[in-house]
Short mmCIF file of C-alpha atoms and ligand atoms in Angstrom, two decimals:
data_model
loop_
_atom_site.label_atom_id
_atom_site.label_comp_id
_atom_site.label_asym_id
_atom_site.label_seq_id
_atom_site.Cartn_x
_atom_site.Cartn_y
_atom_site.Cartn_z
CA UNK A 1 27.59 -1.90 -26.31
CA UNK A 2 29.46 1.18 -25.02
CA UNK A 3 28.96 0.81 -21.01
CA UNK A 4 29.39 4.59 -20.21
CA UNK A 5 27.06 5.48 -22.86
CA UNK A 6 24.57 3.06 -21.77
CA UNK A 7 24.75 4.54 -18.19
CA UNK A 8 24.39 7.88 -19.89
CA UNK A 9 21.77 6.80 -21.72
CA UNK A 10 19.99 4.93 -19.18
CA UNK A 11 20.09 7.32 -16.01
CA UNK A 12 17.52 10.47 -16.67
CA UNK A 13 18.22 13.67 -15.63
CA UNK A 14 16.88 14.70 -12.56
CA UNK A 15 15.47 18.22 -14.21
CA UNK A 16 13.86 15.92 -17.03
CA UNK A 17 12.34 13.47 -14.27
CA UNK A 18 10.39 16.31 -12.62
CA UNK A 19 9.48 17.68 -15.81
CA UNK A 20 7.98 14.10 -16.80
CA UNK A 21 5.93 14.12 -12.98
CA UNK A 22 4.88 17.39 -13.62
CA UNK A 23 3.16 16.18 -16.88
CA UNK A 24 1.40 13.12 -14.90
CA UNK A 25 0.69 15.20 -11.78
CA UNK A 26 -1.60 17.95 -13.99
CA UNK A 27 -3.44 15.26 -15.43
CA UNK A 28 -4.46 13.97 -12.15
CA UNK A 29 -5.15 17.28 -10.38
CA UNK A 30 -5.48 19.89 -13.24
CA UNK A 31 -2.53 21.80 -14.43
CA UNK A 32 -3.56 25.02 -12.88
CA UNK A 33 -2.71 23.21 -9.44
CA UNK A 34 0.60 22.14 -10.65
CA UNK A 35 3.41 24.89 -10.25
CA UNK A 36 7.06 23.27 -12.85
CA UNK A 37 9.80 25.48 -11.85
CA UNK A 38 11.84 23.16 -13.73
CA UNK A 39 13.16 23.79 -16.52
CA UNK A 40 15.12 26.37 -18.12
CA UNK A 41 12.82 26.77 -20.97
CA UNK A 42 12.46 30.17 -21.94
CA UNK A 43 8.56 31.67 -21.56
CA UNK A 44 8.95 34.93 -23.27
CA UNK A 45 8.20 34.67 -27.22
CA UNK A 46 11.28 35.15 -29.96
CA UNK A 47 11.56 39.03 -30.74
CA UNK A 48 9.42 39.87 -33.61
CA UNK A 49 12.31 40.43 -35.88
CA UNK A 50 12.69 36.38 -35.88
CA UNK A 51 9.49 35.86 -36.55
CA UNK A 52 9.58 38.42 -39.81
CA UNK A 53 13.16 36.92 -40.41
CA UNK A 54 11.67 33.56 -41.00
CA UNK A 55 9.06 34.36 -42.84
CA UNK A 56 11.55 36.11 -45.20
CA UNK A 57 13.40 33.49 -45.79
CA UNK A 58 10.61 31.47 -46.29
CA UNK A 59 9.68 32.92 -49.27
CA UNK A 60 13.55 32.03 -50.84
CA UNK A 61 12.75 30.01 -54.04
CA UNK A 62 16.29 28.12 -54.04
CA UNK A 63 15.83 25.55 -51.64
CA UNK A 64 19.66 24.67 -51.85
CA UNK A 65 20.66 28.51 -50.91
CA UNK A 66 18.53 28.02 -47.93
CA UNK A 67 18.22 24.54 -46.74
CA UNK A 68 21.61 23.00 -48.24
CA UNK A 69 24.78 22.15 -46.27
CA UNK A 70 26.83 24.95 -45.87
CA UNK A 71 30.63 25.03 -45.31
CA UNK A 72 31.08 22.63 -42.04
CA UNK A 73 32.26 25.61 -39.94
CA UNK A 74 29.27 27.66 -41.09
CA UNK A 75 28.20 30.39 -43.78
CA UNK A 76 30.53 32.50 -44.23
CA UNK A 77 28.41 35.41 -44.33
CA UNK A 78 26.80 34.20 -41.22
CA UNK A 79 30.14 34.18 -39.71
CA UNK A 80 31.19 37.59 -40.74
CA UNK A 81 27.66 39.13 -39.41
CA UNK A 82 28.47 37.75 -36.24
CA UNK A 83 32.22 38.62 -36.27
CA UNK A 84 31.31 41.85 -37.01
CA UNK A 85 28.10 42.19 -34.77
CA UNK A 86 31.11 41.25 -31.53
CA UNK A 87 33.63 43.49 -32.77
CA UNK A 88 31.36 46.39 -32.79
CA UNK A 89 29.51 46.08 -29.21
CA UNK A 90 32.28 44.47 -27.26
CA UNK A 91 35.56 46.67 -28.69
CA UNK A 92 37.29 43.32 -29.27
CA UNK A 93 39.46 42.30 -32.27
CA UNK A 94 37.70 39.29 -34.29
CA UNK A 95 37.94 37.13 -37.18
CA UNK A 96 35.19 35.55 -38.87
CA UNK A 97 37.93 31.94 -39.97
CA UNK A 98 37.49 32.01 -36.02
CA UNK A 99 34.16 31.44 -35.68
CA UNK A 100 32.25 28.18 -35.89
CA UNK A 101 28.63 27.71 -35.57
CA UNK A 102 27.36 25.39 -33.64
CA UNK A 103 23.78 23.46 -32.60
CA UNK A 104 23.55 25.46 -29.44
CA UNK A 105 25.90 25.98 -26.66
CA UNK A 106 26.10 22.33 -25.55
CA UNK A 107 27.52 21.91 -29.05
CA UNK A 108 29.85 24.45 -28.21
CA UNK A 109 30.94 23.18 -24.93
CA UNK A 110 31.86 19.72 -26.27
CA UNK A 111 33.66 20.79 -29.19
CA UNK A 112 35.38 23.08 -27.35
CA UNK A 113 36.68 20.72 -24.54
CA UNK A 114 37.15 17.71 -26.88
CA UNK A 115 39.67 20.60 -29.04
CA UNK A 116 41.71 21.32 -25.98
CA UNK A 117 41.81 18.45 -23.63
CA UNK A 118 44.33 15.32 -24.05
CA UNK A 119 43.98 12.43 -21.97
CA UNK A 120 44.19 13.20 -18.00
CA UNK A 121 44.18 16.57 -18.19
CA UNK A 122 41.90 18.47 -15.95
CA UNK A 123 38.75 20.56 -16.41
CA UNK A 124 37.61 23.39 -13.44
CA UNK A 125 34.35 24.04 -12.85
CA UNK A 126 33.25 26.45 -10.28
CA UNK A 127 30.12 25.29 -8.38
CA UNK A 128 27.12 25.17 -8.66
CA UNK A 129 27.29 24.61 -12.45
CA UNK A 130 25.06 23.17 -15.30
CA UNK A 131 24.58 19.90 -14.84
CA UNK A 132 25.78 18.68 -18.00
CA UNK A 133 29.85 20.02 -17.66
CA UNK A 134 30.90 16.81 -16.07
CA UNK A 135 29.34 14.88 -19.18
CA UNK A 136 30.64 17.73 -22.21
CA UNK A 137 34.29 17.10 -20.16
CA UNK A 138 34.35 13.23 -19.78
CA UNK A 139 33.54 12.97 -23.61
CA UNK A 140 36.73 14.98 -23.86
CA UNK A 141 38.50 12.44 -22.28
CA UNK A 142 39.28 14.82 -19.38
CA UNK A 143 38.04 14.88 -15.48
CA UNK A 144 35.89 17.44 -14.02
CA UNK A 145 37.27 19.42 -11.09
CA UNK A 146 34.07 21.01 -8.99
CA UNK A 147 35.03 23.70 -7.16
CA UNK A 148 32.90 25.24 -4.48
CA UNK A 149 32.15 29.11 -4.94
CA UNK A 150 32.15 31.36 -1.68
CA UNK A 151 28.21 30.33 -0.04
CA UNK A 152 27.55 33.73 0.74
CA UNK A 153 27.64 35.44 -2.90
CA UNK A 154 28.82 32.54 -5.48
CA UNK A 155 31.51 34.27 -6.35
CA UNK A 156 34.57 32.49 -7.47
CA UNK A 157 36.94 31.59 -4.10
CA UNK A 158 39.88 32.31 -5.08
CA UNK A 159 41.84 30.83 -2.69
CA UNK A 160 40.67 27.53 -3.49
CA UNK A 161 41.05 28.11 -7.15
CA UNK A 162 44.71 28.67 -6.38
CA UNK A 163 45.46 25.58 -4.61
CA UNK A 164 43.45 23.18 -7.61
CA UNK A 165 45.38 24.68 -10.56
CA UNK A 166 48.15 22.10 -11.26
CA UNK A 167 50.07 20.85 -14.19
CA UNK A 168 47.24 18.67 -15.24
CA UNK A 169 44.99 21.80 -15.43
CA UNK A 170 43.29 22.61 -19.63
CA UNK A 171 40.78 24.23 -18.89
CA UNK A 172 38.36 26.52 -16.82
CA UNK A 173 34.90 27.00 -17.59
CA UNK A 174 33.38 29.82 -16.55
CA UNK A 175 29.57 30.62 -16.90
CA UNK A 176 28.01 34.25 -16.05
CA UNK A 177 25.46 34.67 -15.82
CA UNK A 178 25.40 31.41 -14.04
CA UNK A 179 23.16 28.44 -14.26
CA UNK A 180 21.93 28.19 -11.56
CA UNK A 181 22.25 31.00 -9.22
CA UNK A 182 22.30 33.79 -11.72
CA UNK A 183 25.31 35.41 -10.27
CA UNK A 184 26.87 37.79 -12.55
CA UNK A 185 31.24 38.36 -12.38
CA UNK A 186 32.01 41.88 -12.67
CA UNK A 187 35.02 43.24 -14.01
CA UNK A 188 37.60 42.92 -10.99
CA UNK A 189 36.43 39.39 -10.77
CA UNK A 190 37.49 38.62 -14.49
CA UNK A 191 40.63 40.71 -13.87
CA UNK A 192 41.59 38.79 -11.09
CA UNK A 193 40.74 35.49 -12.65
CA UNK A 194 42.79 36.19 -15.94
CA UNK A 195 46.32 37.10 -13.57
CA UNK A 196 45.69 34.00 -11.61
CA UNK A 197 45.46 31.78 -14.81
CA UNK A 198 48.30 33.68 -16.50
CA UNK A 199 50.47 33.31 -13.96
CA UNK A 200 49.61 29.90 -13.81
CA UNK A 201 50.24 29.42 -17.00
CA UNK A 202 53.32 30.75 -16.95
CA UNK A 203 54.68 28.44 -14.03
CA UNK A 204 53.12 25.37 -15.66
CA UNK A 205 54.64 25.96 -19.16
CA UNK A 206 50.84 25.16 -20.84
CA UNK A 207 48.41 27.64 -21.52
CA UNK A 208 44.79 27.25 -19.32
CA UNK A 209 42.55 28.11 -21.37
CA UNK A 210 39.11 30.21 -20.67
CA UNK A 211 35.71 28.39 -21.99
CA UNK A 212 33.07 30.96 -20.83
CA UNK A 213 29.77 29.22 -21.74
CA UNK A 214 27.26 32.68 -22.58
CA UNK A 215 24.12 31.36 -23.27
CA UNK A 216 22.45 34.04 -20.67
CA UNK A 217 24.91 36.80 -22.27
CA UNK A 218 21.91 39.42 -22.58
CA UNK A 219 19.78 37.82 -19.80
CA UNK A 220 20.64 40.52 -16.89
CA UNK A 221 18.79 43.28 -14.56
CA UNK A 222 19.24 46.14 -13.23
CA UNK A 223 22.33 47.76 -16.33
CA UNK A 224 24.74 44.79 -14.34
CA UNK A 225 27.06 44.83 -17.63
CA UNK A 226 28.75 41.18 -18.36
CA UNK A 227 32.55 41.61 -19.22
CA UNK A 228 33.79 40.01 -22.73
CA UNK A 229 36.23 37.70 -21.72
CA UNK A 230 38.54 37.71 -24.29
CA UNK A 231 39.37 41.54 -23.90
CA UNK A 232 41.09 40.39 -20.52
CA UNK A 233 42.25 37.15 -21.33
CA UNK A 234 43.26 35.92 -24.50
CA UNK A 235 43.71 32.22 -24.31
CA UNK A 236 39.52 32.06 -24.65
CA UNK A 237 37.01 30.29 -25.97
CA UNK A 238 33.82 32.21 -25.90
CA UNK A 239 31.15 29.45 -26.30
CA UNK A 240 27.49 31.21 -27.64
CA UNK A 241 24.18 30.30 -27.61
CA UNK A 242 21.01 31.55 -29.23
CA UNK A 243 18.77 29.16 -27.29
CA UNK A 244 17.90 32.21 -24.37
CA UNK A 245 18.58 35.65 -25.87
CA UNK A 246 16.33 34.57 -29.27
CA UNK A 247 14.24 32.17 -27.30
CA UNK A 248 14.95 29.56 -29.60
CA UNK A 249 16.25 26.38 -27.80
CA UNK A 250 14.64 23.87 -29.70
CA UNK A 251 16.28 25.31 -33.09
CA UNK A 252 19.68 24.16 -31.77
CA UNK A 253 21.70 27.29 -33.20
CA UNK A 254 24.60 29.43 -31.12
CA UNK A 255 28.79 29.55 -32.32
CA UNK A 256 32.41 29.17 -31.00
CA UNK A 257 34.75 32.26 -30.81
CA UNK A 258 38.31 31.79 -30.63
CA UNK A 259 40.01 34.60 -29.82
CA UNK A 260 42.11 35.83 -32.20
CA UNK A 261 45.13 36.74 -29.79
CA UNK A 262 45.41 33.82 -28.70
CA UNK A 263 48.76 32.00 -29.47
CA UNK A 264 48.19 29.08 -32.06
CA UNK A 265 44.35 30.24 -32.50
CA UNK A 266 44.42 29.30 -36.03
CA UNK A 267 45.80 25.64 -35.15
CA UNK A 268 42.92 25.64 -32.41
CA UNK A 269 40.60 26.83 -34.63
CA UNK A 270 41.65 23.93 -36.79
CA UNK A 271 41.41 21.37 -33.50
CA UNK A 272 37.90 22.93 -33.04
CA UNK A 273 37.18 21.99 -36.65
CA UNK A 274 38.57 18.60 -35.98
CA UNK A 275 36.14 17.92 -32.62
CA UNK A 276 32.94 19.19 -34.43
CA UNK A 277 33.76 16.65 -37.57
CA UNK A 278 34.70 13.44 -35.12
CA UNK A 279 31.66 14.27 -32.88
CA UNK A 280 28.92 14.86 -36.00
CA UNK A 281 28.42 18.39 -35.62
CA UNK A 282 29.63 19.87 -38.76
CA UNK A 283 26.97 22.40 -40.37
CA UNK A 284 24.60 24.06 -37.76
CA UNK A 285 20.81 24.07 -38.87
CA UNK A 286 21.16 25.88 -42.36
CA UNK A 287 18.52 27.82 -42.00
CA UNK A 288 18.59 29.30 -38.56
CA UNK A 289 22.46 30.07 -38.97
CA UNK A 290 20.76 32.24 -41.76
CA UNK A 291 18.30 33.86 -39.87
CA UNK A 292 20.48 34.78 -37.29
CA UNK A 293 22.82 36.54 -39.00
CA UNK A 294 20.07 38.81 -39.69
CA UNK A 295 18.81 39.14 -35.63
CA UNK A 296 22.54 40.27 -34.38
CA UNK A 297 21.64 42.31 -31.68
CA UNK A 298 18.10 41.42 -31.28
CA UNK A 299 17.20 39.98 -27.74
CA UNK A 300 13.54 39.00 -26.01
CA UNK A 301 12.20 40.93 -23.53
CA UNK A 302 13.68 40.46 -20.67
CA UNK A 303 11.88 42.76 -18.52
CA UNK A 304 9.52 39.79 -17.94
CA UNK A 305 12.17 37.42 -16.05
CA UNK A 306 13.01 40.52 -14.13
CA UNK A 307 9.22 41.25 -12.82
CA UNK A 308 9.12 37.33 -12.57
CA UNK A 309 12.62 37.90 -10.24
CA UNK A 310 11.63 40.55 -8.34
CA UNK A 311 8.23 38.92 -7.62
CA UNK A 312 9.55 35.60 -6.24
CA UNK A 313 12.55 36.98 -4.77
CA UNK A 314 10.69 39.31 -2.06
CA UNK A 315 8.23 37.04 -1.91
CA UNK A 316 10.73 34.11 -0.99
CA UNK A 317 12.59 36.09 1.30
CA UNK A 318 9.68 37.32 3.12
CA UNK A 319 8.89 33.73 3.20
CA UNK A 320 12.17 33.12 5.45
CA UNK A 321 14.04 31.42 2.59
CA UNK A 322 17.48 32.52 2.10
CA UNK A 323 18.94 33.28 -1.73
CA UNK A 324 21.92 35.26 -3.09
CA UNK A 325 20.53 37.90 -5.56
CA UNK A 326 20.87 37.30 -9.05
CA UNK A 327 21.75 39.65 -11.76
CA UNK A 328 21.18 37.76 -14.50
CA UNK A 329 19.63 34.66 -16.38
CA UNK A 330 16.10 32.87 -14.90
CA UNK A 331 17.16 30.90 -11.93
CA UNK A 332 16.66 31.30 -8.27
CA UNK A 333 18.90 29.24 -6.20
CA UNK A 334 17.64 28.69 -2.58
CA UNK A 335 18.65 27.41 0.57
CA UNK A 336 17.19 24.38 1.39
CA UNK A 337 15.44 24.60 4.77
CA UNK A 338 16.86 21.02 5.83
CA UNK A 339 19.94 19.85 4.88
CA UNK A 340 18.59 17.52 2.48
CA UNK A 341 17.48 19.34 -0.47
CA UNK A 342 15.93 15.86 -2.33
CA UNK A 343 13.43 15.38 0.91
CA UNK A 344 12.77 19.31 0.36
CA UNK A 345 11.98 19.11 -3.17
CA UNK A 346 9.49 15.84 -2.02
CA UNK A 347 7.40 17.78 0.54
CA UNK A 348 7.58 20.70 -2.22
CA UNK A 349 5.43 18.67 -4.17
CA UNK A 350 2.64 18.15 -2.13
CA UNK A 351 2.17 21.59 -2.75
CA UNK A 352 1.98 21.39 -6.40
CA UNK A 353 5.85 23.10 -5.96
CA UNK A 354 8.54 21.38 -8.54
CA UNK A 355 11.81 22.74 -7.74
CA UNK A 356 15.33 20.90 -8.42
CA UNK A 357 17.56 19.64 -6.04
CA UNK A 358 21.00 21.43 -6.11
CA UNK A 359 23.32 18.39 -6.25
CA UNK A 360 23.36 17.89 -9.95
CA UNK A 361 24.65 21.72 -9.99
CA UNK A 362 27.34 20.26 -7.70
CA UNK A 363 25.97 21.89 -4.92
CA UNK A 364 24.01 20.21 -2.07
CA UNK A 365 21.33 21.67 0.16
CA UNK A 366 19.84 23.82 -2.06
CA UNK A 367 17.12 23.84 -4.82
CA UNK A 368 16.83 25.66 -8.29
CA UNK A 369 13.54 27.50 -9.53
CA UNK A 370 13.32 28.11 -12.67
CA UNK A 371 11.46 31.55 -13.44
CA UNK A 372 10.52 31.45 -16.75
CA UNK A 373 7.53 30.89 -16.57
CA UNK A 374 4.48 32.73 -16.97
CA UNK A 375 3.93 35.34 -14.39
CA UNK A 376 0.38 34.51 -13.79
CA UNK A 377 1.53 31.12 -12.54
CA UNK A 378 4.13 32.71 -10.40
CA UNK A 379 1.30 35.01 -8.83
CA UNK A 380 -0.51 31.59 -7.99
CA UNK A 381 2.51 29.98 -6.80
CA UNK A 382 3.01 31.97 -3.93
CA UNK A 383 0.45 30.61 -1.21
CA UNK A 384 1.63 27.13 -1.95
CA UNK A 385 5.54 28.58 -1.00
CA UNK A 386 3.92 30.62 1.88
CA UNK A 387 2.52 27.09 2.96
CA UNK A 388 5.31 25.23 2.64
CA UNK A 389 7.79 27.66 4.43
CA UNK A 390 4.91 27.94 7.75
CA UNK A 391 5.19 23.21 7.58
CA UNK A 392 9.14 24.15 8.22
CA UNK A 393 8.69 26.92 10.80
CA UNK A 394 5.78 24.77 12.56
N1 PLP B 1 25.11 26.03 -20.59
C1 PLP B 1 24.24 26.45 -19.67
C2 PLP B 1 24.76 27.17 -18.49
C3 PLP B 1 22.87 26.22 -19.83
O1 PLP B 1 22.02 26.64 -18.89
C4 PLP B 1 22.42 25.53 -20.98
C5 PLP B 1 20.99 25.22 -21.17
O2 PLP B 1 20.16 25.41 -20.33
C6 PLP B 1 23.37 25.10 -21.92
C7 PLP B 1 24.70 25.37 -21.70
C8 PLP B 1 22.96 24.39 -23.17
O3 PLP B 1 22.41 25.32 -24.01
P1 PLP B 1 21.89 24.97 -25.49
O4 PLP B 1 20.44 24.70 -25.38
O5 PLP B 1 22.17 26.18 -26.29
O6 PLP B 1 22.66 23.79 -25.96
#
């Protein structure tokens, strides 16, 4: 067998683990005494336009129009709603023979990085990131770079970005709103980034390309806008996902964007093609790349994750914990109060708390809490934190 997919295979996710203990924990003490902060599952129903969408299409006699393989890239039609749908709200020039859909944005990433990377090259990260990255960049036959953000905001350091761009340097993934501290970059932040990696670029003779991973696009509070990457920086790959904004993560549906500026985008393009065919993922779920196409635009209410983030947050805080704000998606990320966030996350639990230790995120001594959840169980969450912060300060 295939060692490093047996290890893969073999060695659960952390998230998943405490997602399977949650399970067994409610049936021994009742699930209303059992708080899973989790995972990043959303809470908040599809808007009802999916709903009505699917019936719709439903009611199509042709089974072959709806349920057959379309083009390996995607409908076309799909892909011209969507080219279309970007064009108009981001003020970006698009192509829909540069789009390909995908089964969500993991999909995305690995395509993506298995189209761009050779052999050695190099892959940064900023951290904390989604767990999965170093997994999506190893299948691409290129090595992970972690880089740590600045502590006090999670904002990209750029002085340390600086000194790890080298020669070996594809690719730099970039994810706002970001999994998992829901820091949004602003617009002087993407500016800054794009000279940097031009210039770098420039010096190294190779373009570095920019995968933004946007599954949490539309997930943000308070008007915080998200720029659109490619209108600063044209050697990007905008990698989409449906999974959050539509609520629809078990559906496996979201695209990649190449931008059309970019020098050789068609030949990428093609290399994209190439990665989705040698890794299986030609034709995204028929049917959802249909009903999409009719939902551009169309987003869940997120005014729920931002009650559930306001709620936790001042609650936390007034708690004594310590957490950057976030702007956007539905994750908290806390300091731990003891360096070791794993022995956190275990006296957590005796409070019916199940939080995620930050090293998968490439960040240790500090835990993710996922908020989307219902707010009822946030309401009845809070003692059990209030308890758990007064066993640190006693
Ligand atoms: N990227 C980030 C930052 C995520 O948080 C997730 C899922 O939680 C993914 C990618 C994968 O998304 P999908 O379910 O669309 O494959």
């Amino acid at each position: 067998m295939n060692q490093r997919m047996y290890a893969l295979g073999s060695k659960r996710s952390v998230i998943r683990e405490i997602f399977e203990f949650g399970k067994k924990r409610a049936a021994e003490v009742g699930a209303e005494n059992v708080f899973d902060f989790s995972l990043g599952n959303p809470s908040v129903n599809p808007p009802a336009i999916v709903t009505e969408t699917l019936e719709d299409l439903l009611k199509t006699k042709d089974s072959a129009a709806l349920h057959g393989y379309t083009s390996a890239q995607g409908d076309f039609s799909v892909r011209k709603a969507i080219a279309d749908y970007i064009a108009a709200t981001h003020g970006v020039k698009t192509d829909p023979d540069l789009i390909y859909m995908t089964c969500g944005a993991a999909a995305s990433l690995t395509i993506t990085l298995s189209a761009i990377c050779n052999a050695g090259d190099e892959v940064i990260a900023f951290a904390p990131f989604f767990t999965e990255y170093r997994v999506f960049t190893e299948t691409a036959g290129a090595k992970l770079v972690p880089l740590m953000s600045d502590p006090d905001t999670f904002q990209i350091d750029f002085a340390l970005l600086e000194k790890a761009v080298n020669e070996k340097t594809a690719a730099v993934l970039v994810n706002s709103p970001n999994n998992p501290s829901g820091v949004v970059y602003n617009e002087d932040t993407i500016r800054k980034l794009s000279a940097l990696l031009g210039e770098k670029s420039r010096q190294y003779g190779r373009p570095i390309y920019i995968v933004t991973d946007e599954p949490y696009r539309e997930l943000v509070y308070g008007g915080v806008k998200v720029p659109y990457l490619t209108k600063y920086y044209r050697n990007t790959f905008v990698c989409y996902s449906y999974s959050k904004s539509l609520s629809l993560p078990g559906e496996r549906i979201g695209y990649i964007f190449v931008c059309p500026e970019m020098e050789d985008a068609k030949k990428l393009y093609l290399a994209v093609c190439g990665a989705g065919r040698a890794l299986g993922y030609v034709c995204a779920p028929a049917l959802f790349q249909k009903l999409i196409a009719r939902c551009q635009g169309a987003v869940s209410d997120v005014s729920v994750y931002e009650k559930n983030r306001d709620t936790l947050l001042s609650a936390l805080r007034g708690y004594g914990f310590t957490c950057v704000q976030p702007d956007g998606a539905f994750y908290l990320f806390v300091k731990s109060p003891e360096a070791d966030a794993n022995a956190f996350c275990e006296r957590a639990k005796k409070y019916g708390l199940l939080l995620v230790p930050g090293d998968d995120f490439g960040c240790e001594g500090y835990v993710r809490i996922a908020y989307c959840v219902s707010p009822d169980m946030i309401a009845r969450a809070l003692p059990a934190f209030g308890q758990l912060a007064a066993e640190y300060r006693g």
